[in-house]
mmCIF file of C-alpha atoms in Angstrom:
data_model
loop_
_atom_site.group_PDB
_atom_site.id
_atom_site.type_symbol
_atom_site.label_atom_id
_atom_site.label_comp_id
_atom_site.label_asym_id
_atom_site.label_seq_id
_atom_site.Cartn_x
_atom_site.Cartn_y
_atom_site.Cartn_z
ATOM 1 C CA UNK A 6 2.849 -32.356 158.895
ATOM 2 C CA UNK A 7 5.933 -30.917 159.968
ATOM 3 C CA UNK A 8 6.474 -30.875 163.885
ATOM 4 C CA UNK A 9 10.047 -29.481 165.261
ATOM 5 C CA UNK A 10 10.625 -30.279 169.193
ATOM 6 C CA UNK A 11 13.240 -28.496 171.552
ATOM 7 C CA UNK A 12 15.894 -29.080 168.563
ATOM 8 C CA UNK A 13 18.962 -27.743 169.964
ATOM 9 C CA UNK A 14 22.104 -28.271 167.710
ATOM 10 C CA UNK A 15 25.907 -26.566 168.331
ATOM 11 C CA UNK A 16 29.118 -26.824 166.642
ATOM 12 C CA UNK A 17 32.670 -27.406 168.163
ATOM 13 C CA UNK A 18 35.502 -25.571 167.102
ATOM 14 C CA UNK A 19 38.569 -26.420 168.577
ATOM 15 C CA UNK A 20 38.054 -26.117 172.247
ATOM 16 C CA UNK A 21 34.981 -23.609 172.071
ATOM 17 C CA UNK A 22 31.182 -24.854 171.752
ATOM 18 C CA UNK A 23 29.251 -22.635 169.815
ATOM 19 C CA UNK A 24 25.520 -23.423 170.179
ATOM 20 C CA UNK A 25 23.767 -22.161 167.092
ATOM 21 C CA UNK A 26 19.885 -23.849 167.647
ATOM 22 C CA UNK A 27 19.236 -23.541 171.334
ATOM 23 C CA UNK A 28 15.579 -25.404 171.772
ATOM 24 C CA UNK A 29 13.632 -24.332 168.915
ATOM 25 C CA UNK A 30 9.919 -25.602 168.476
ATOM 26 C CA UNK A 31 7.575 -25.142 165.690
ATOM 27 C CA UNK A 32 4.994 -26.478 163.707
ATOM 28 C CA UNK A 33 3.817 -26.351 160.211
ATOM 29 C CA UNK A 34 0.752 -27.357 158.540
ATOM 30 C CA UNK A 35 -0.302 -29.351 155.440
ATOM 31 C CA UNK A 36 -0.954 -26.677 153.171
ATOM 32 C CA UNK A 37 0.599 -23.592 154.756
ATOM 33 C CA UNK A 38 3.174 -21.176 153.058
ATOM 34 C CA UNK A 39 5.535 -20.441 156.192
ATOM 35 C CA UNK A 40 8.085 -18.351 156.409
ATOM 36 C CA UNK A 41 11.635 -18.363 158.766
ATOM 37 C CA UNK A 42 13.407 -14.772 159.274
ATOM 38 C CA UNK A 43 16.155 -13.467 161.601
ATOM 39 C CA UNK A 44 19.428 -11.790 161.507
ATOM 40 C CA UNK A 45 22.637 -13.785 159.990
ATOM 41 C CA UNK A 46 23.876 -15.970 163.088
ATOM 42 C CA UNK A 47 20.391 -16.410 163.982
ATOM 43 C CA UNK A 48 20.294 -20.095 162.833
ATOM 44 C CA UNK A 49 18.311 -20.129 160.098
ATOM 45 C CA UNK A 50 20.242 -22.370 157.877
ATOM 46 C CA UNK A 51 21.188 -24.550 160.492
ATOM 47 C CA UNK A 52 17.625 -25.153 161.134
ATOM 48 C CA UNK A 53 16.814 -25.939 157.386
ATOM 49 C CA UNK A 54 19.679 -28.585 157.081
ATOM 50 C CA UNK A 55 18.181 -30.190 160.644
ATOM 51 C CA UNK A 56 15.194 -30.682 159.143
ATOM 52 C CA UNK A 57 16.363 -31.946 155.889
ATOM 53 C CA UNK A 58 18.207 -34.266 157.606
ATOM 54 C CA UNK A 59 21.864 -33.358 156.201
ATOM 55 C CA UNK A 60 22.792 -32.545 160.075
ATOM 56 C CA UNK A 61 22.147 -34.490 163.116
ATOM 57 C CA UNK A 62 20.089 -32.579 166.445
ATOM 58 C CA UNK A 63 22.176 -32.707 169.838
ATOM 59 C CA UNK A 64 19.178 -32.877 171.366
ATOM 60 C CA UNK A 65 15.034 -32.408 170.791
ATOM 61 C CA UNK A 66 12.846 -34.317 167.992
ATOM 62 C CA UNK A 67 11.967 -33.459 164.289
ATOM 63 C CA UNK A 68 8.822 -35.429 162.509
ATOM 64 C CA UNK A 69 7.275 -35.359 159.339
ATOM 65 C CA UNK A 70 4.085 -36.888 158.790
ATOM 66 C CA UNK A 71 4.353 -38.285 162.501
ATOM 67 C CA UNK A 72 7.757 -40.344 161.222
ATOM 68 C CA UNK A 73 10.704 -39.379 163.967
ATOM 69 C CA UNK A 74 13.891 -38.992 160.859
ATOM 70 C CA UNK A 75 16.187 -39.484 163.683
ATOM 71 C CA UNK A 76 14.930 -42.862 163.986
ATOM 72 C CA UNK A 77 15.429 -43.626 159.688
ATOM 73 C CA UNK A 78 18.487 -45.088 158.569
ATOM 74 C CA UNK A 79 20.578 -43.664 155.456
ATOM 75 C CA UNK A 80 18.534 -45.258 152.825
ATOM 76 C CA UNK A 81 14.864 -44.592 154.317
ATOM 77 C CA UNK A 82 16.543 -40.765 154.913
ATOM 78 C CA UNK A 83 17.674 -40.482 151.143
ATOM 79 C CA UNK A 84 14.330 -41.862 150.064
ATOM 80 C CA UNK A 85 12.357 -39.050 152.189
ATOM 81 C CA UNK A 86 14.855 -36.468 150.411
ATOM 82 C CA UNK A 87 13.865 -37.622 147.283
ATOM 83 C CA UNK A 88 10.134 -38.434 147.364
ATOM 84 C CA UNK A 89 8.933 -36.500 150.511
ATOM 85 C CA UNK A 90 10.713 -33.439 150.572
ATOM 86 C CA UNK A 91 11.367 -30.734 147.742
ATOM 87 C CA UNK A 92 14.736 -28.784 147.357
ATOM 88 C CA UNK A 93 14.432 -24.829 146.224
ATOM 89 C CA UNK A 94 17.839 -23.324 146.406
ATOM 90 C CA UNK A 95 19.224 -20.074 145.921
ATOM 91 C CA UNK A 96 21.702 -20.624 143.151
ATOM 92 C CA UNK A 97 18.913 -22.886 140.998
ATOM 93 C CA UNK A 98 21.338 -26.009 141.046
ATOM 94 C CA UNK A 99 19.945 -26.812 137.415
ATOM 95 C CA UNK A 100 22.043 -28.912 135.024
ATOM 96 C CA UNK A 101 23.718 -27.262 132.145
ATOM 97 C CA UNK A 102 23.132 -29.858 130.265
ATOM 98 C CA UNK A 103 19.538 -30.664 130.552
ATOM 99 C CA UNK A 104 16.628 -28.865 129.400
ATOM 100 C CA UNK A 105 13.881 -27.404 131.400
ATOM 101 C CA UNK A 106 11.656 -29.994 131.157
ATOM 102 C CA UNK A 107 14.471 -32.683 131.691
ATOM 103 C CA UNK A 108 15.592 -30.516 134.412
ATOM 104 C CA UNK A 109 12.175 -30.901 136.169
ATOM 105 C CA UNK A 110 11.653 -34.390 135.562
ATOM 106 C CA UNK A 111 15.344 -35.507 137.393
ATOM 107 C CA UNK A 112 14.229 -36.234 140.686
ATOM 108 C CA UNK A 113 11.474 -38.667 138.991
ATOM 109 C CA UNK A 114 14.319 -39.841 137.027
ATOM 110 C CA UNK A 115 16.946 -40.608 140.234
ATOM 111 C CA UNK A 116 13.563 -42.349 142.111
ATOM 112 C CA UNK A 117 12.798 -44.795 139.198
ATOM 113 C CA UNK A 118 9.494 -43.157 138.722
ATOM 114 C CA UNK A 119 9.809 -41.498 135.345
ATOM 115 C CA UNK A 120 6.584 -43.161 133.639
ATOM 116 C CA UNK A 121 4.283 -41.250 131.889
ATOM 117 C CA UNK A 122 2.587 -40.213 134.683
ATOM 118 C CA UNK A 123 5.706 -38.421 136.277
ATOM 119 C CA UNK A 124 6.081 -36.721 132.145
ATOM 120 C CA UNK A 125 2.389 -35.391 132.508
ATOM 121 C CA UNK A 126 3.012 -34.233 135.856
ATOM 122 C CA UNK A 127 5.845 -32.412 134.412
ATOM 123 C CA UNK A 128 3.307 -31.112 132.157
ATOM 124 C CA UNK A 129 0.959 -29.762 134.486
ATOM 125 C CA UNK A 130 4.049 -28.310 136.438
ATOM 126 C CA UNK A 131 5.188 -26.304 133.332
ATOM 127 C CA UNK A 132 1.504 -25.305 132.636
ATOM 128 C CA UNK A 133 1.051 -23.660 135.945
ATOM 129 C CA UNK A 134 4.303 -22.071 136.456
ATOM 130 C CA UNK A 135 4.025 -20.340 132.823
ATOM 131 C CA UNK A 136 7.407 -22.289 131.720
ATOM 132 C CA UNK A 137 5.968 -24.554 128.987
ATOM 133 C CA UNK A 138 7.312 -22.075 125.695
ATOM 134 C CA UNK A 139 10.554 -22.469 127.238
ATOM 135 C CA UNK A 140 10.422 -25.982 128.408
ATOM 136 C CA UNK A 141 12.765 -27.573 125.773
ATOM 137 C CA UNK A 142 15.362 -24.599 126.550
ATOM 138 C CA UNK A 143 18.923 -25.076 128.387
ATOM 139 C CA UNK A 144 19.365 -22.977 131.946
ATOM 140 C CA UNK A 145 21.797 -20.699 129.909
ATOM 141 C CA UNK A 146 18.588 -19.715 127.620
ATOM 142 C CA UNK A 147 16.396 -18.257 129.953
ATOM 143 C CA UNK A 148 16.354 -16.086 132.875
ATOM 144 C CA UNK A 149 16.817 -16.035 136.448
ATOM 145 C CA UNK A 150 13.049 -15.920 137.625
ATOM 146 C CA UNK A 151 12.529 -18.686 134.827
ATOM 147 C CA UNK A 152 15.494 -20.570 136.186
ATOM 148 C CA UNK A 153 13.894 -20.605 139.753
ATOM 149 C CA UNK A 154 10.245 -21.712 138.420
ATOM 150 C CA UNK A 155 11.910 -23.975 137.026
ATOM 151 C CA UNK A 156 13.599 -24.958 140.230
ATOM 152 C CA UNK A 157 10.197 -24.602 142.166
ATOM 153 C CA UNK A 158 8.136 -27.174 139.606
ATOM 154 C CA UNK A 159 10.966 -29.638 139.818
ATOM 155 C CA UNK A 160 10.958 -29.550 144.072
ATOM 156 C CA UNK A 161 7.394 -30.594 143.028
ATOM 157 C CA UNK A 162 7.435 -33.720 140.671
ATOM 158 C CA UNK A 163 7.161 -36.147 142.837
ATOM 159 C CA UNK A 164 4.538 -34.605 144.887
ATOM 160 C CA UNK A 165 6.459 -33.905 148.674
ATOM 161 C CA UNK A 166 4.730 -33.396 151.449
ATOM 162 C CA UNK A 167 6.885 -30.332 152.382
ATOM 163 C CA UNK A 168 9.031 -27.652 150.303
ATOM 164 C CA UNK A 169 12.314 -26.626 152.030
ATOM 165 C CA UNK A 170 13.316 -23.432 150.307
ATOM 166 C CA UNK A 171 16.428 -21.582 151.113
ATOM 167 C CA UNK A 172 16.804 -18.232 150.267
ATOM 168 C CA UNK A 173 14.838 -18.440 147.228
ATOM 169 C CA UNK A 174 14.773 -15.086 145.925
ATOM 170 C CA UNK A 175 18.497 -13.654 147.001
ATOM 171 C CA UNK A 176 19.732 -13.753 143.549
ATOM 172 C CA UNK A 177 16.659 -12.089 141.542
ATOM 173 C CA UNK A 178 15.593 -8.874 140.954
ATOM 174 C CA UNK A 179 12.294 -7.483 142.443
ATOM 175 C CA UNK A 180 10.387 -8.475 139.362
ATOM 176 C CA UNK A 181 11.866 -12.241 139.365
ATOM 177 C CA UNK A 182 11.420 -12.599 142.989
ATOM 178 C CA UNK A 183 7.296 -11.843 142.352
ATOM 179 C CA UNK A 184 7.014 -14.356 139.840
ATOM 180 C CA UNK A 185 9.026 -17.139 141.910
ATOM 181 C CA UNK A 186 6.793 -15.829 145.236
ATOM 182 C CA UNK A 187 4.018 -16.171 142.892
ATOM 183 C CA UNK A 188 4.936 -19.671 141.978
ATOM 184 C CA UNK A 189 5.052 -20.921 145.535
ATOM 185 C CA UNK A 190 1.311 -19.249 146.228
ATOM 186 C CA UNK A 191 0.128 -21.665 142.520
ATOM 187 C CA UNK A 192 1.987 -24.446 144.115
ATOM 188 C CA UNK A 193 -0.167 -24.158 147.633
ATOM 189 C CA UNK A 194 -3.413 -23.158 145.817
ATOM 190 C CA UNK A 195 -3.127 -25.472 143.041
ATOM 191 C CA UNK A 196 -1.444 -28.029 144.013
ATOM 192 C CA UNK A 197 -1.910 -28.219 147.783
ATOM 193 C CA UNK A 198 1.944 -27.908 148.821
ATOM 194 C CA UNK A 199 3.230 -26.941 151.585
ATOM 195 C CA UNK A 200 6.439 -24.648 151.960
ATOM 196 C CA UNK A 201 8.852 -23.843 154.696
ATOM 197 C CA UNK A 202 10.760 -20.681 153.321
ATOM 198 C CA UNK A 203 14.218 -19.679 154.863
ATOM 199 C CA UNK A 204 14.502 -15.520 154.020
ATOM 200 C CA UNK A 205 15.790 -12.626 154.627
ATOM 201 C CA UNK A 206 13.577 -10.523 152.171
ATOM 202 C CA UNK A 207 10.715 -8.990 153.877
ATOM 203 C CA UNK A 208 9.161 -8.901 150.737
ATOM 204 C CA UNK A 209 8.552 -12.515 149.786
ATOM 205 C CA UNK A 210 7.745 -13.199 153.636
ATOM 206 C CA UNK A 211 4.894 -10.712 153.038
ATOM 207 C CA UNK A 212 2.742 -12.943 150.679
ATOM 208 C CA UNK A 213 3.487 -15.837 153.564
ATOM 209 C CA UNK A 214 0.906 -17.086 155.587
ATOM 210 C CA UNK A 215 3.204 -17.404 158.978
ATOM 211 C CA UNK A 216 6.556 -15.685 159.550
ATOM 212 C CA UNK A 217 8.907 -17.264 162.492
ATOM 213 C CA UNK A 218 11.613 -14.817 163.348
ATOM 214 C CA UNK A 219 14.640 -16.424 165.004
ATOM 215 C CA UNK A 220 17.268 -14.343 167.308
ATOM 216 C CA UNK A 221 20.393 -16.006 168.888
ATOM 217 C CA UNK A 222 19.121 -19.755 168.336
ATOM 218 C CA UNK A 223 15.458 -19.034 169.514
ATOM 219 C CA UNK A 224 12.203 -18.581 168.430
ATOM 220 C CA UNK A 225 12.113 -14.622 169.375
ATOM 221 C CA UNK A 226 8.285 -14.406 167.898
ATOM 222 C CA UNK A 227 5.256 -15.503 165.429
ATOM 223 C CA UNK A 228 3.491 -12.959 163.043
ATOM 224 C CA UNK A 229 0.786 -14.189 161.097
ATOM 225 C CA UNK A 230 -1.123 -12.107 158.576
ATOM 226 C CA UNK A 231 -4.802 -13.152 159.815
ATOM 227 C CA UNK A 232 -6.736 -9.957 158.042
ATOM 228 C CA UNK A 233 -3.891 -7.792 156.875
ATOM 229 C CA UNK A 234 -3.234 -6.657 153.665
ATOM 230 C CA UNK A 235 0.107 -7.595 152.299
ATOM 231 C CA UNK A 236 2.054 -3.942 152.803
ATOM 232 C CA UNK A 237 0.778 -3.985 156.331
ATOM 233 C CA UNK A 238 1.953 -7.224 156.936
ATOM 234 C CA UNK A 239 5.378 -6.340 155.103
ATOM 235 C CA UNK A 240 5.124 -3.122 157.367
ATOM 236 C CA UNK A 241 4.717 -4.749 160.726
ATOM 237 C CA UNK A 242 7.939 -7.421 159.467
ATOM 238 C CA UNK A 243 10.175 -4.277 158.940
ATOM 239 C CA UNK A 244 9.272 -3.101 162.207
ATOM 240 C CA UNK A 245 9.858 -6.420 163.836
ATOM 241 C CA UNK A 246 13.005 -7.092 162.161
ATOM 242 C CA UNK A 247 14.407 -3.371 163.354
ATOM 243 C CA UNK A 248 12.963 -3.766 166.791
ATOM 244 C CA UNK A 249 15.175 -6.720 166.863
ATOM 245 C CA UNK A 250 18.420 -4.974 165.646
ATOM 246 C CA UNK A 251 17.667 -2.179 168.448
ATOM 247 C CA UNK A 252 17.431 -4.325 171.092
#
């Protein structure tokens, strides 16, 4: 699915280099819920926008579905933004002026797909995410954890093979943040999709099937839950993430 090679990336700032990604390789499966933690500095963000294409690699190779996007040119890459991958964003990014339902059906919309089978997909989307009594709503009518559902079913419409989600839950209280967790675990279970989750809440990495934690540019080390309960898996993240900060 996803396959990230010795990606090293670094930034110039007037005479200094300042390398942020420093020969990170991963791997993420067709139906896994996958996680990315790490201090701020780590490179966490960095490594989202590499992968989504909206910042070049120095060095090292990123494929999805066994297509190098190095090698696409600006209209194949804004084509696999649209139709392969699936935005999530912290601050929702919803249009005031849309409803929900309009709101989910926009990237359909921009791709020239908005037939009726992109409307019932929309649907379905609203079904499972427990949005349909508040589908003909505007953003400013409903509430944060709605307005991130919402978010979440839209990334889906036009069924990408990978979710990029960045910070998904940093705006929401502790209830929200369940139900918009909850709504990525539908969208794997239910819908088979696949989600590479940028956090720095220990919380919603807990329900994850994989958590990557990044120091300084590097993969530092790979939890998975196997067996675990979710609080012992949540337990054994906080004491990752501290051993980090001690060290």
């Amino acid at each position: 699915m996803l396959n990230v090679q010795n990606v090293h990336k670094s930034y110039q700032v007037g005479r200094t280099t300042y390398e942020v990604l420093k020969g990170i390789s991963l791997s993420i499966g067709k139906g896994e819920f996958v996680a990315v933690m790490g201090p701020s500095g780590s490179g966490k963000t960095t490594l989202l926008n590499c992968i989504s294409c909206y910042i070049p690699v120095d060095q090292g190779q990123i494929t999805l579905d066994s297509r190098p996007l190095a090698e696409l040119g600006e209209d194949q890459l804004a084509e696999v933004r649209n139709r392969k991958l699936g935005f999530v964003f912290q601050d929702f990014l919803l249009l005031d002026g849309l409803t929900v339902r309009e709101n989910i059906l926009l990237p359909a919309i921009i791709g020239g797909g908005a037939g009726k089978a992109a409307e019932d997909r929309a649907d379905r989307l609203c079904q499972v995410f427990g949005i349909r009594p508040i589908q003909d709503k505007y953003p400013a009518e409903i509430s944060g954890g709605e307005k991130q559902r919402t978010a979440v079913a839209r990334a889906l419409i036009n069924e990408p093979l990978l979710i990029l989600a960045d910070e998904p839950t940093g705006n929401l209280d502790s209830r929200s943040s369940r139900a918009v967790i909850d709504a990525f675990r539908q969208a794997r279970d239910t819908l088979g999709a696949t989600i590479f989750m940028v956090t720095h809440d220990s919380f919603a990495a807990s329900f994850c099937d994989r958590v990557i934690l990044l120091r300084d540019g590097t993969v530092e080390q790979v939890l998975e839950k196997g067996a675990d309960s979710r609080t012992d898996f949540q337990d054994c993240l906080l004491d990752a993430v501290r051993r980090m900060g001690r060290e």
